[in-house]
Short mmCIF file of C-alpha atoms and ligand atoms in Angstrom, two decimals:
data_model
loop_
_atom_site.label_atom_id
_atom_site.label_comp_id
_atom_site.label_asym_id
_atom_site.label_seq_id
_atom_site.Cartn_x
_atom_site.Cartn_y
_atom_site.Cartn_z
CA MET A 1 0.02 -0.23 0.05
CA LEU A 2 1.38 4.00 -0.66
CA GLN A 3 1.87 5.47 2.89
CA LEU A 4 2.19 8.68 3.77
CA ASN A 5 4.98 9.48 6.54
CA CYS A 6 4.12 13.28 7.18
CA LYS A 7 6.36 13.33 10.90
CA ASN A 8 8.97 15.51 9.42
CA ALA A 9 6.95 18.43 8.56
CA ASP A 10 5.73 18.62 12.16
CA GLU A 11 6.62 21.46 14.63
CA LYS A 12 7.77 18.91 16.92
CA VAL A 13 10.38 17.80 14.24
CA VAL A 14 10.98 21.18 12.63
CA GLY A 15 10.17 23.75 14.78
CA SER A 16 7.44 25.89 14.68
CA ASP A 17 8.40 28.21 12.40
CA ASN A 18 8.98 26.23 9.86
CA GLY A 19 6.62 22.95 10.75
CA LEU A 20 2.80 22.52 11.36
CA ASN A 21 1.00 21.19 14.47
CA ILE A 22 -0.65 18.46 12.30
CA GLN A 23 -2.76 16.89 14.24
CA TYR A 24 -4.42 20.40 15.48
CA GLU A 25 -5.01 21.02 11.99
CA PHE A 26 -6.25 17.94 10.61
CA GLU A 27 -8.93 18.44 13.71
CA GLN A 28 -9.39 22.17 12.32
CA TYR A 29 -9.70 21.23 8.88
CA LYS A 30 -11.41 18.10 8.77
CA ASP A 31 -14.93 19.63 7.99
CA LYS A 32 -13.47 21.42 5.21
CA ILE A 33 -12.06 18.52 3.60
CA ALA A 34 -14.91 15.93 4.25
CA GLU A 35 -16.53 18.47 2.29
CA ILE A 36 -14.37 19.28 -0.54
CA ILE A 37 -14.18 14.83 -0.86
CA THR A 38 -17.88 14.75 -1.12
CA ASN A 39 -18.06 17.73 -3.61
CA LEU A 40 -15.74 16.22 -5.59
CA ASN A 41 -17.42 13.20 -5.99
CA ARG A 42 -21.18 14.31 -6.13
CA THR A 43 -20.04 16.58 -8.99
CA LYS A 44 -17.74 14.61 -10.93
CA ASP A 45 -20.06 13.73 -13.16
CA ILE A 46 -21.23 17.09 -14.15
CA PRO A 47 -20.19 18.54 -17.70
CA GLY A 48 -18.17 21.37 -17.43
CA GLU A 49 -16.58 20.73 -14.39
CA TRP A 50 -13.68 19.18 -16.03
CA LEU A 51 -13.79 16.12 -13.31
CA GLN A 52 -14.24 13.66 -15.74
CA TRP A 53 -10.24 12.19 -14.87
CA MET A 54 -11.84 11.13 -11.38
CA ASN A 55 -14.11 8.18 -13.89
CA LEU A 56 -10.82 7.16 -15.68
CA GLY A 57 -10.43 4.12 -13.31
CA TYR A 58 -13.56 2.65 -14.59
CA SER A 59 -13.73 3.52 -17.93
CA GLU A 60 -13.96 -0.50 -18.88
CA GLU A 61 -14.71 0.32 -22.86
CA THR A 62 -11.65 2.33 -23.41
CA LEU A 63 -9.64 -0.28 -21.89
CA TRP A 64 -11.23 -3.48 -24.48
CA TYR A 65 -10.63 -1.21 -27.20
CA VAL A 66 -7.01 -0.21 -26.54
CA LYS A 67 -6.25 -3.29 -26.05
CA GLU A 68 -7.80 -4.90 -28.83
CA TYR A 69 -5.79 -2.59 -31.44
CA ALA A 70 -2.68 -3.30 -29.34
CA SER A 71 -2.59 -7.16 -29.84
CA MET A 72 -4.06 -5.84 -33.47
CA VAL A 73 -0.30 -4.28 -34.17
CA LYS A 74 1.39 -6.68 -32.41
CA ASP A 75 5.19 -7.58 -33.79
CA ARG A 76 4.30 -4.97 -37.36
CA PHE A 77 6.38 -2.34 -35.43
CA GLU A 78 9.87 -1.58 -34.12
CA ASN A 79 8.95 1.79 -33.40
CA LEU A 80 6.24 3.67 -31.54
CA LEU A 81 6.48 7.50 -32.10
CA ILE A 82 4.38 9.59 -30.02
CA LEU A 83 4.08 13.58 -30.64
CA GLY A 84 2.45 15.62 -28.35
CA ILE A 85 3.31 17.94 -25.32
CA GLY A 86 2.51 18.97 -22.18
CA GLY A 87 -0.63 17.07 -20.67
CA SER A 88 0.00 14.73 -24.13
CA ALA A 89 3.41 13.58 -23.57
CA LEU A 90 4.03 13.81 -19.54
CA GLY A 91 2.49 11.35 -17.97
CA GLY A 92 2.95 8.89 -20.78
CA SER A 93 6.55 9.20 -20.49
CA ALA A 94 6.46 8.97 -16.80
CA VAL A 95 4.76 5.86 -16.55
CA CYS A 96 7.22 4.24 -18.94
CA GLU A 97 10.28 5.23 -18.24
CA ALA A 98 9.08 3.67 -14.79
CA LEU A 99 7.89 0.72 -15.65
CA LEU A 100 9.56 -0.57 -18.89
CA LYS A 101 12.92 -2.57 -18.34
CA PRO A 102 15.52 0.16 -18.31
CA TYR A 103 17.25 1.40 -21.38
CA TRP A 104 13.99 -0.30 -23.17
CA ASN A 105 15.04 1.26 -26.80
CA MET A 106 18.66 -0.87 -26.66
CA LEU A 107 17.17 -4.06 -26.25
CA SER A 108 16.85 -5.94 -28.85
CA GLU A 109 13.59 -7.18 -30.60
CA GLN A 110 13.64 -10.46 -28.69
CA GLU A 111 14.13 -9.08 -25.44
CA ARG A 112 11.36 -6.76 -25.89
CA ASN A 113 9.36 -9.66 -26.96
CA GLY A 114 8.43 -7.81 -30.20
CA TYR A 115 6.64 -4.83 -28.56
CA PRO A 116 8.08 -1.09 -30.02
CA ARG A 117 10.54 1.08 -28.78
CA ILE A 118 9.40 3.98 -27.67
CA PHE A 119 10.25 7.71 -28.20
CA PHE A 120 8.54 10.64 -26.98
CA LEU A 121 9.05 13.42 -29.11
CA ASP A 122 7.45 16.39 -26.91
CA ASN A 123 9.57 19.44 -28.20
CA ILE A 124 10.42 21.37 -31.51
CA ASP A 125 14.17 21.32 -31.21
CA PRO A 126 15.08 20.65 -34.92
CA ASP A 127 18.40 19.19 -34.25
CA THR A 128 16.72 15.97 -32.10
CA MET A 129 13.63 15.67 -34.29
CA ASN A 130 16.07 15.25 -37.53
CA GLY A 131 18.04 13.20 -35.13
CA LEU A 132 15.49 11.16 -34.27
CA PHE A 133 14.02 10.77 -38.21
CA ASP A 134 17.66 9.68 -39.02
CA ILE A 135 17.25 6.81 -36.80
CA LEU A 136 13.86 5.53 -37.77
CA ASP A 137 12.50 3.28 -40.43
CA TRP A 138 9.01 4.90 -41.23
CA GLU A 139 8.01 1.78 -42.63
CA LYS A 140 8.39 0.20 -39.41
CA THR A 141 7.06 2.93 -37.43
CA LEU A 142 3.98 3.49 -35.88
CA VAL A 143 2.58 7.14 -34.81
CA ASN A 144 0.61 8.06 -32.27
CA VAL A 145 -0.01 11.66 -32.19
CA ILE A 146 -1.99 12.99 -29.26
CA THR A 147 -3.47 16.39 -28.87
CA LYS A 148 -6.73 16.83 -27.22
CA SER A 149 -7.17 20.55 -28.69
CA GLY A 150 -6.35 18.84 -32.11
CA SER A 151 -4.54 22.30 -32.94
CA THR A 152 -1.74 22.63 -30.44
CA ALA A 153 1.23 24.46 -32.64
CA GLU A 154 4.11 21.90 -31.48
CA THR A 155 2.29 18.41 -31.95
CA MET A 156 0.50 19.51 -35.43
CA SER A 157 3.74 20.78 -37.18
CA GLN A 158 5.69 18.18 -35.78
CA PHE A 159 2.69 15.44 -37.23
CA MET A 160 2.58 17.58 -40.83
CA ILE A 161 6.49 16.83 -41.14
CA VAL A 162 5.87 13.11 -40.76
CA LYS A 163 3.03 12.46 -42.09
CA ASP A 164 5.06 14.39 -44.96
CA ARG A 165 7.49 11.75 -44.99
CA LEU A 166 5.69 8.31 -44.09
CA GLU A 167 3.12 9.69 -47.36
CA LYS A 168 6.89 9.85 -49.00
CA GLU A 169 8.19 6.74 -47.78
CA LEU A 170 5.00 4.51 -47.88
CA GLY A 171 2.67 5.90 -50.33
CA ASP A 172 -0.98 4.83 -49.81
CA ASN A 173 -0.43 2.85 -46.94
CA TYR A 174 1.13 5.24 -45.05
CA ARG A 175 -2.16 5.56 -43.14
CA ARG A 176 -2.15 2.82 -41.02
CA ASN A 177 1.20 3.72 -39.67
CA ILE A 178 -0.71 6.57 -37.87
CA VAL A 179 -3.14 6.56 -34.91
CA ALA A 180 -4.57 10.24 -33.91
CA THR A 181 -5.70 10.37 -29.95
CA THR A 182 -7.96 13.68 -30.04
CA ASP A 183 -11.00 14.89 -28.88
CA LYS A 184 -14.28 13.22 -30.43
CA ASN A 185 -16.07 16.28 -32.35
CA VAL A 186 -13.74 19.38 -32.13
CA GLY A 187 -10.06 19.93 -33.56
CA VAL A 188 -8.17 20.27 -36.49
CA LEU A 189 -7.06 17.05 -35.88
CA ARG A 190 -10.47 15.03 -35.77
CA GLN A 191 -11.13 16.61 -39.13
CA ILE A 192 -8.10 16.05 -40.45
CA ALA A 193 -8.05 12.19 -39.10
CA GLU A 194 -11.39 11.52 -40.54
CA GLN A 195 -10.70 13.31 -43.94
CA GLU A 196 -7.88 10.65 -43.63
CA GLY A 197 -9.48 7.76 -42.52
CA TYR A 198 -6.94 7.05 -39.39
CA LYS A 199 -7.27 4.70 -36.66
CA THR A 200 -8.81 7.49 -33.69
CA PHE A 201 -8.86 7.07 -29.77
CA VAL A 202 -10.45 9.54 -28.03
CA VAL A 203 -9.59 12.04 -25.12
CA PRO A 204 -12.75 12.27 -23.37
CA ASP A 205 -14.69 15.59 -22.42
CA ASP A 206 -14.05 17.03 -19.44
CA VAL A 207 -10.65 15.67 -19.22
CA GLY A 208 -7.93 18.11 -19.75
CA GLY A 209 -4.35 17.50 -20.40
CA ARG A 210 -2.65 17.06 -16.93
CA PHE A 211 -5.06 14.94 -15.59
CA SER A 212 -5.49 12.56 -18.90
CA VAL A 213 -2.63 9.85 -18.48
CA PHE A 214 -5.17 7.18 -17.78
CA SER A 215 -7.82 7.98 -20.85
CA ALA A 216 -6.61 6.76 -24.04
CA VAL A 217 -3.64 9.52 -23.99
CA GLY A 218 -1.84 7.14 -21.43
CA LEU A 219 -3.40 3.92 -21.98
CA LEU A 220 -3.20 3.26 -25.73
CA PRO A 221 1.07 3.47 -25.79
CA PHE A 222 1.34 1.70 -22.57
CA ALA A 223 -0.58 -1.43 -24.48
CA LEU A 224 1.12 -0.98 -27.19
CA VAL A 225 4.33 -1.36 -25.56
CA GLY A 226 3.28 -4.28 -23.88
CA LEU A 227 2.64 -2.88 -20.23
CA ASP A 228 -0.21 -4.39 -18.05
CA VAL A 229 -3.09 -2.13 -18.64
CA ASP A 230 -5.29 -4.30 -16.50
CA GLU A 231 -2.80 -3.68 -13.45
CA ILE A 232 -2.37 -0.12 -14.36
CA ILE A 233 -6.24 0.54 -14.27
CA ARG A 234 -6.78 -1.66 -11.15
CA GLY A 235 -4.26 0.68 -9.29
CA VAL A 236 -6.25 3.67 -10.54
CA LYS A 237 -9.59 2.06 -9.13
CA ASP A 238 -8.36 1.00 -5.82
CA MET A 239 -7.03 4.31 -4.98
CA ASP A 240 -9.75 6.03 -6.14
CA LEU A 241 -12.10 3.70 -3.64
CA GLN A 242 -9.59 4.51 -0.78
CA LEU A 243 -9.66 8.25 -1.69
CA LYS A 244 -13.64 8.85 -1.84
CA ASN A 245 -13.26 8.47 1.77
CA PRO A 246 -13.66 12.25 3.23
CA ASP A 247 -12.47 11.49 6.28
CA ILE A 248 -9.10 13.59 6.69
CA TYR A 249 -7.17 10.75 9.12
CA GLN A 250 -8.28 8.05 6.54
CA ASN A 251 -7.05 9.86 2.96
CA ILE A 252 -3.52 10.16 2.25
CA ALA A 253 -4.06 12.64 -0.34
CA ALA A 254 -6.14 14.96 1.41
CA GLN A 255 -3.24 15.10 3.90
CA ASN A 256 -0.67 15.46 1.57
CA ALA A 257 -2.64 18.78 0.35
CA LEU A 258 -3.47 20.39 3.45
CA ILE A 259 -0.21 20.30 4.74
CA HIS A 260 1.41 21.60 0.88
CA TYR A 261 -1.25 24.36 1.46
CA LEU A 262 -0.95 25.36 4.67
CA LEU A 263 3.17 24.88 4.60
CA ASP A 264 2.93 27.46 1.47
CA THR A 265 0.08 29.78 3.14
CA LYS A 266 1.35 29.70 6.99
CA LYS A 267 4.92 28.93 6.47
CA GLY A 268 5.67 30.47 3.79
CA LYS A 269 7.01 27.21 1.79
CA ASN A 270 6.28 28.13 -1.53
CA ILE A 271 8.38 25.55 -3.44
CA SER A 272 7.35 21.80 -3.94
CA VAL A 273 10.44 20.08 -4.28
CA MET A 274 9.74 16.27 -5.84
CA MET A 275 12.50 13.83 -5.10
CA PRO A 276 11.70 10.10 -5.81
CA TYR A 277 14.41 8.05 -4.93
CA SER A 278 14.45 5.68 -7.99
CA SER A 279 15.92 6.75 -11.10
CA ARG A 280 12.59 4.82 -12.71
CA LEU A 281 10.67 7.22 -11.29
CA ARG A 282 12.63 10.52 -12.25
CA TYR A 283 9.85 11.29 -14.97
CA ILE A 284 7.40 11.23 -12.06
CA SER A 285 8.80 14.80 -10.59
CA ASP A 286 8.40 16.29 -14.52
CA TRP A 287 4.72 15.01 -14.54
CA TYR A 288 3.85 16.07 -11.17
CA ALA A 289 5.72 19.76 -11.74
CA GLN A 290 3.23 20.23 -14.68
CA LEU A 291 -0.16 19.06 -12.40
CA TRP A 292 1.25 21.33 -9.65
CA ALA A 293 2.32 24.15 -11.37
CA GLU A 294 -0.56 24.58 -14.01
CA SER A 295 -3.20 23.68 -11.73
CA LEU A 296 -2.63 25.83 -8.84
CA GLY A 297 -0.33 28.71 -10.05
CA LYS A 298 -3.37 31.04 -11.10
CA ASN A 299 -3.86 35.06 -10.06
CA LYS A 300 -7.26 35.05 -9.84
CA ASP A 301 -9.87 32.83 -7.29
CA LYS A 302 -12.83 31.36 -8.26
CA GLN A 303 -14.58 34.74 -6.96
CA GLY A 304 -12.21 36.44 -9.05
CA ASN A 305 -10.14 38.41 -6.35
CA ASP A 306 -6.51 38.95 -7.30
CA VAL A 307 -4.45 36.17 -5.32
CA ASN A 308 -1.33 34.94 -7.65
CA ILE A 309 -0.91 31.74 -5.50
CA GLY A 310 0.78 28.74 -6.55
CA GLN A 311 3.90 26.95 -4.99
CA THR A 312 6.47 26.65 -7.48
CA PRO A 313 7.23 22.85 -7.81
CA VAL A 314 11.14 21.61 -8.46
CA LYS A 315 12.01 18.26 -9.81
CA ALA A 316 15.02 16.04 -7.59
CA LEU A 317 16.21 13.27 -8.39
CA GLY A 318 17.76 10.89 -5.05
CA VAL A 319 20.33 10.09 -4.63
CA THR A 320 21.80 12.32 -7.66
CA ASP A 321 20.66 15.95 -6.70
CA GLN A 322 22.29 15.17 -3.12
CA HIS A 323 25.03 16.17 -5.09
CA SER A 324 24.09 19.55 -6.46
CA GLN A 325 20.45 20.59 -4.68
CA ILE A 326 20.97 19.06 -1.13
CA GLN A 327 23.27 21.79 -0.25
CA LEU A 328 20.61 24.63 -1.29
CA TYR A 329 17.85 22.54 0.76
CA ASN A 330 19.61 22.58 3.84
CA GLU A 331 21.24 25.62 4.12
CA GLY A 332 19.68 28.59 1.72
CA PRO A 333 16.02 29.63 1.72
CA ASN A 334 14.59 27.86 4.07
CA ASN A 335 11.29 28.25 1.44
CA LYS A 336 10.60 24.70 0.30
CA ILE A 337 8.38 21.74 1.36
CA ILE A 338 10.41 18.30 -0.20
CA SER A 339 8.62 15.07 -0.83
CA PHE A 340 10.69 12.29 -0.73
CA ILE A 341 9.49 9.06 -3.33
CA ARG A 342 10.74 6.19 -1.54
CA VAL A 343 10.77 2.45 -3.10
CA GLU A 344 10.55 -0.22 -0.10
CA ASN A 345 11.29 -3.25 -2.48
CA PHE A 346 13.00 -2.60 -5.59
CA ASP A 347 12.64 -5.56 -8.70
CA THR A 348 16.44 -6.74 -8.72
CA THR A 349 18.86 -6.69 -5.91
CA LEU A 350 22.92 -5.24 -6.49
CA GLN A 351 25.78 -6.28 -3.86
CA ILE A 352 28.78 -4.74 -3.48
CA PRO A 353 31.31 -7.21 -3.65
CA ASN A 354 33.85 -7.07 -0.74
CA ILE A 355 37.28 -6.45 -2.58
CA PHE A 356 38.75 -3.31 -1.03
CA GLU A 357 39.95 -2.79 2.86
CA TYR A 358 40.36 0.53 3.09
CA THR A 359 38.36 2.40 5.60
CA GLY A 360 36.95 4.94 3.25
CA VAL A 361 35.58 2.43 1.51
CA GLY A 362 35.29 -1.05 3.26
CA TYR A 363 32.24 -0.68 4.84
CA LEU A 364 30.33 -0.82 1.78
CA GLY A 365 31.07 -4.17 0.99
CA GLY A 366 29.13 -7.20 1.72
CA LYS A 367 26.41 -4.07 1.50
CA THR A 368 23.39 -4.14 -1.61
CA ILE A 369 22.99 -0.74 -3.72
CA ASN A 370 19.44 -1.30 -2.69
CA ARG A 371 20.64 -0.71 1.50
CA LEU A 372 22.47 2.50 0.08
CA ILE A 373 19.93 4.24 -1.65
CA ASN A 374 17.67 3.37 0.83
CA ALA A 375 19.72 4.49 3.52
CA GLU A 376 20.52 8.02 1.63
CA ALA A 377 17.30 9.01 1.34
CA ASP A 378 16.91 8.41 5.50
CA SER A 379 19.76 10.25 6.12
CA THR A 380 19.01 13.14 3.75
CA ARG A 381 15.18 13.46 5.26
CA VAL A 382 16.94 13.36 8.74
CA ALA A 383 19.56 15.65 7.34
CA LEU A 384 16.80 18.38 6.75
CA SER A 385 15.27 17.76 9.59
CA ASP A 386 17.94 19.11 11.72
CA TYR A 387 18.16 22.03 9.60
CA CYS A 388 14.16 22.83 10.70
CA ARG A 389 13.37 21.68 6.56
CA PRO A 390 10.08 20.47 6.22
CA THR A 391 9.51 16.95 4.34
CA VAL A 392 6.86 14.44 4.07
CA THR A 393 7.94 11.09 2.50
CA LEU A 394 5.85 8.44 0.40
CA THR A 395 6.57 5.41 0.11
CA ILE A 396 5.36 2.45 -2.81
CA PRO A 397 5.93 -1.34 -2.01
CA ARG A 398 7.59 -1.53 -5.46
CA VAL A 399 7.85 0.28 -8.89
CA ASN A 400 5.03 -2.05 -11.07
CA GLU A 401 1.93 -1.47 -12.71
CA TYR A 402 0.07 -1.27 -9.53
CA TYR A 403 1.61 0.96 -7.69
CA VAL A 404 2.72 3.49 -10.05
CA ALA A 405 -0.84 3.69 -11.03
CA GLY A 406 -2.11 4.23 -7.77
CA LEU A 407 0.74 6.97 -6.68
CA ILE A 408 0.33 9.33 -9.42
CA TYR A 409 -3.65 9.02 -8.97
CA MET A 410 -3.35 9.91 -5.88
CA LEU A 411 -0.88 13.20 -6.49
CA GLU A 412 -4.39 13.91 -9.10
CA ILE A 413 -6.54 14.16 -5.95
CA GLN A 414 -4.04 15.55 -3.88
CA THR A 415 -3.92 18.73 -6.48
CA ALA A 416 -7.71 18.87 -7.05
CA VAL A 417 -7.77 19.29 -3.01
CA ALA A 418 -5.16 21.61 -2.98
CA GLY A 419 -7.03 23.62 -5.77
CA GLU A 420 -10.61 23.53 -3.33
CA LEU A 421 -8.18 24.33 0.00
CA TYR A 422 -6.76 27.47 -2.61
CA ASN A 423 -10.38 28.04 -4.11
CA ILE A 424 -8.72 28.59 -7.02
CA ASN A 425 -10.38 26.91 -10.93
CA THR A 426 -7.87 24.10 -10.76
CA TYR A 427 -8.19 23.32 -14.94
CA ASN A 428 -7.63 25.84 -16.74
CA GLN A 429 -4.68 27.82 -17.32
CA PRO A 430 -5.24 31.14 -18.85
CA GLY A 431 -1.58 32.10 -18.24
CA VAL A 432 -0.37 29.97 -20.84
CA GLU A 433 -2.70 31.64 -23.62
CA GLN A 434 -0.68 35.18 -24.37
CA ALA A 435 2.34 33.10 -25.50
CA LYS A 436 0.64 31.03 -27.55
CA ASN A 437 -1.70 34.10 -29.65
CA TYR A 438 1.77 36.02 -30.20
CA THR A 439 3.88 32.92 -31.82
CA TYR A 440 0.57 32.64 -33.76
CA ALA A 441 1.20 36.15 -34.51
CA LEU A 442 4.27 35.39 -34.99
CA MET A 443 3.92 32.57 -37.38
CA GLY A 444 1.06 34.88 -39.17
CA ARG A 445 -2.04 32.74 -38.26
CA ALA A 446 -5.01 34.19 -39.82
CA GLY A 447 -7.16 36.37 -37.50
CA TYR A 448 -3.85 37.83 -35.24
CA ASP A 449 -3.02 40.73 -37.02
CA GLU A 450 -4.26 42.68 -33.97
CA SER A 451 -1.37 40.61 -31.53
CA ALA A 452 0.89 40.80 -34.77
CA HIS A 453 0.55 44.67 -34.23
CA ILE A 454 0.73 44.50 -30.76
CA LEU A 455 4.06 42.11 -30.81
CA ARG A 456 5.46 44.05 -33.06
CA GLU A 457 5.31 47.24 -30.99
CA LYS A 458 6.54 45.03 -27.76
CA MET A 459 9.57 43.51 -29.70
CA ALA A 460 10.92 47.10 -30.55
CA VAL A 461 11.02 48.52 -27.14
CA ILE A 462 11.74 45.16 -25.24
O1 PA5 B 1 -2.57 20.01 -19.37
C1 PA5 B 1 -2.90 20.66 -20.10
O2 PA5 B 1 -3.64 21.04 -20.38
C2 PA5 B 1 -1.81 21.17 -21.19
O3 PA5 B 1 -0.30 21.02 -20.37
C3 PA5 B 1 -2.24 20.63 -22.63
O4 PA5 B 1 -1.84 18.97 -22.49
C4 PA5 B 1 -1.03 20.95 -23.71
O5 PA5 B 1 -1.05 22.52 -23.83
C5 PA5 B 1 -1.33 20.21 -25.08
O6 PA5 B 1 -2.30 20.54 -25.27
P1 PA5 B 1 -3.33 19.72 -26.56
O7 PA5 B 1 -3.37 18.40 -26.06
O8 PA5 B 1 -4.54 20.28 -26.59
O9 PA5 B 1 -2.37 19.50 -27.49
#
């Protein structure tokens, strides 16, 4: 079971300037939390609430279609190329990095059991794009283009290049190498897909990009590379059932949301560091950074008052960043809440041989790397508390489909609860629109002449 240890965020450990009286706060907020959890579950089916992601653990139909398609194309492709950005890519790459055998793309076809290598193209750097295109055999590449809006400039420009290449290489058969995941009705990609006859999957209504990983956005790539999507969905569903509990003492997502919210608003911890002690979980931090930043970083509350709130997420990796960021975390500004993710049991064991007797390294011999990584997680947590720095620790029993899905879903609920505590709209992102409009203007999109004019004026003075 996923566990949350929040003792090191308590004032008993880190002092009252930097920690909370957690027992007292849970008592103070227990009714508020019960109301939030009950409301989320009560309103999740109401159109326009953007809470349909809470139903993804129950979507048998998507699961069935995804598995059917994956079995149909099994052994046909050497590569799976994902085109998408933000919420359309981060969850997928976090889960694949966590659950595929490490260095998956370097394994032989046999070692991959006939499943394809996977590439997430989530940026538009021409050099890396050209570099990737140089190594892909288009005939053996299945392209999954993912965009809910169907018009995101980055994803659609990637798609236009890739479609053109596929068509030139494969002639009329190129359509078999494309599968599109997008809105069921609206958007340019939907129109193109219908016109051209691509296989399509749907990003459900009222599921925003950053909450979409358990829709076809993630499930399709997961099934295509042979992950156990039934176990993933079982992990989501079990976590959802657990987190329907309105009792704060039983609901770890609500506890962690409250701790983050109060440490930010009462103790000035306006940075949220995510630090898994597992390389396989490293991209969970990237996914979480988007979820936390885009959901909670808002300038207005629900009543339209100016608030300018939101913790800044920071990505870190244990133990690597002990040798990079921990100096700052211990001695720099005391403005962070650090979340450790700790893995109880790794899939494999690595023994350190007893080959040197030097005092400086001899003590390592005969121990395991498994023990070392968790010892370092524990000692860093304790050292941080010596410096009065609050931390919480999430422990997962293993890195597998069930627990990773549960962890991700728990962080989604945590974000939803935090959004209610901050009293903001968790599901919009008005702050990214302005730069998008300027880009459209710079690239000459019709209807953006006014923005182009404003932009030209601003660029002249800045
Ligand atoms: O979370 C979000 O809504 C965003 O990060 C989107 O996922 C991102 O902007 C990509 O949008 P789309 O899926 O429409 O291409």
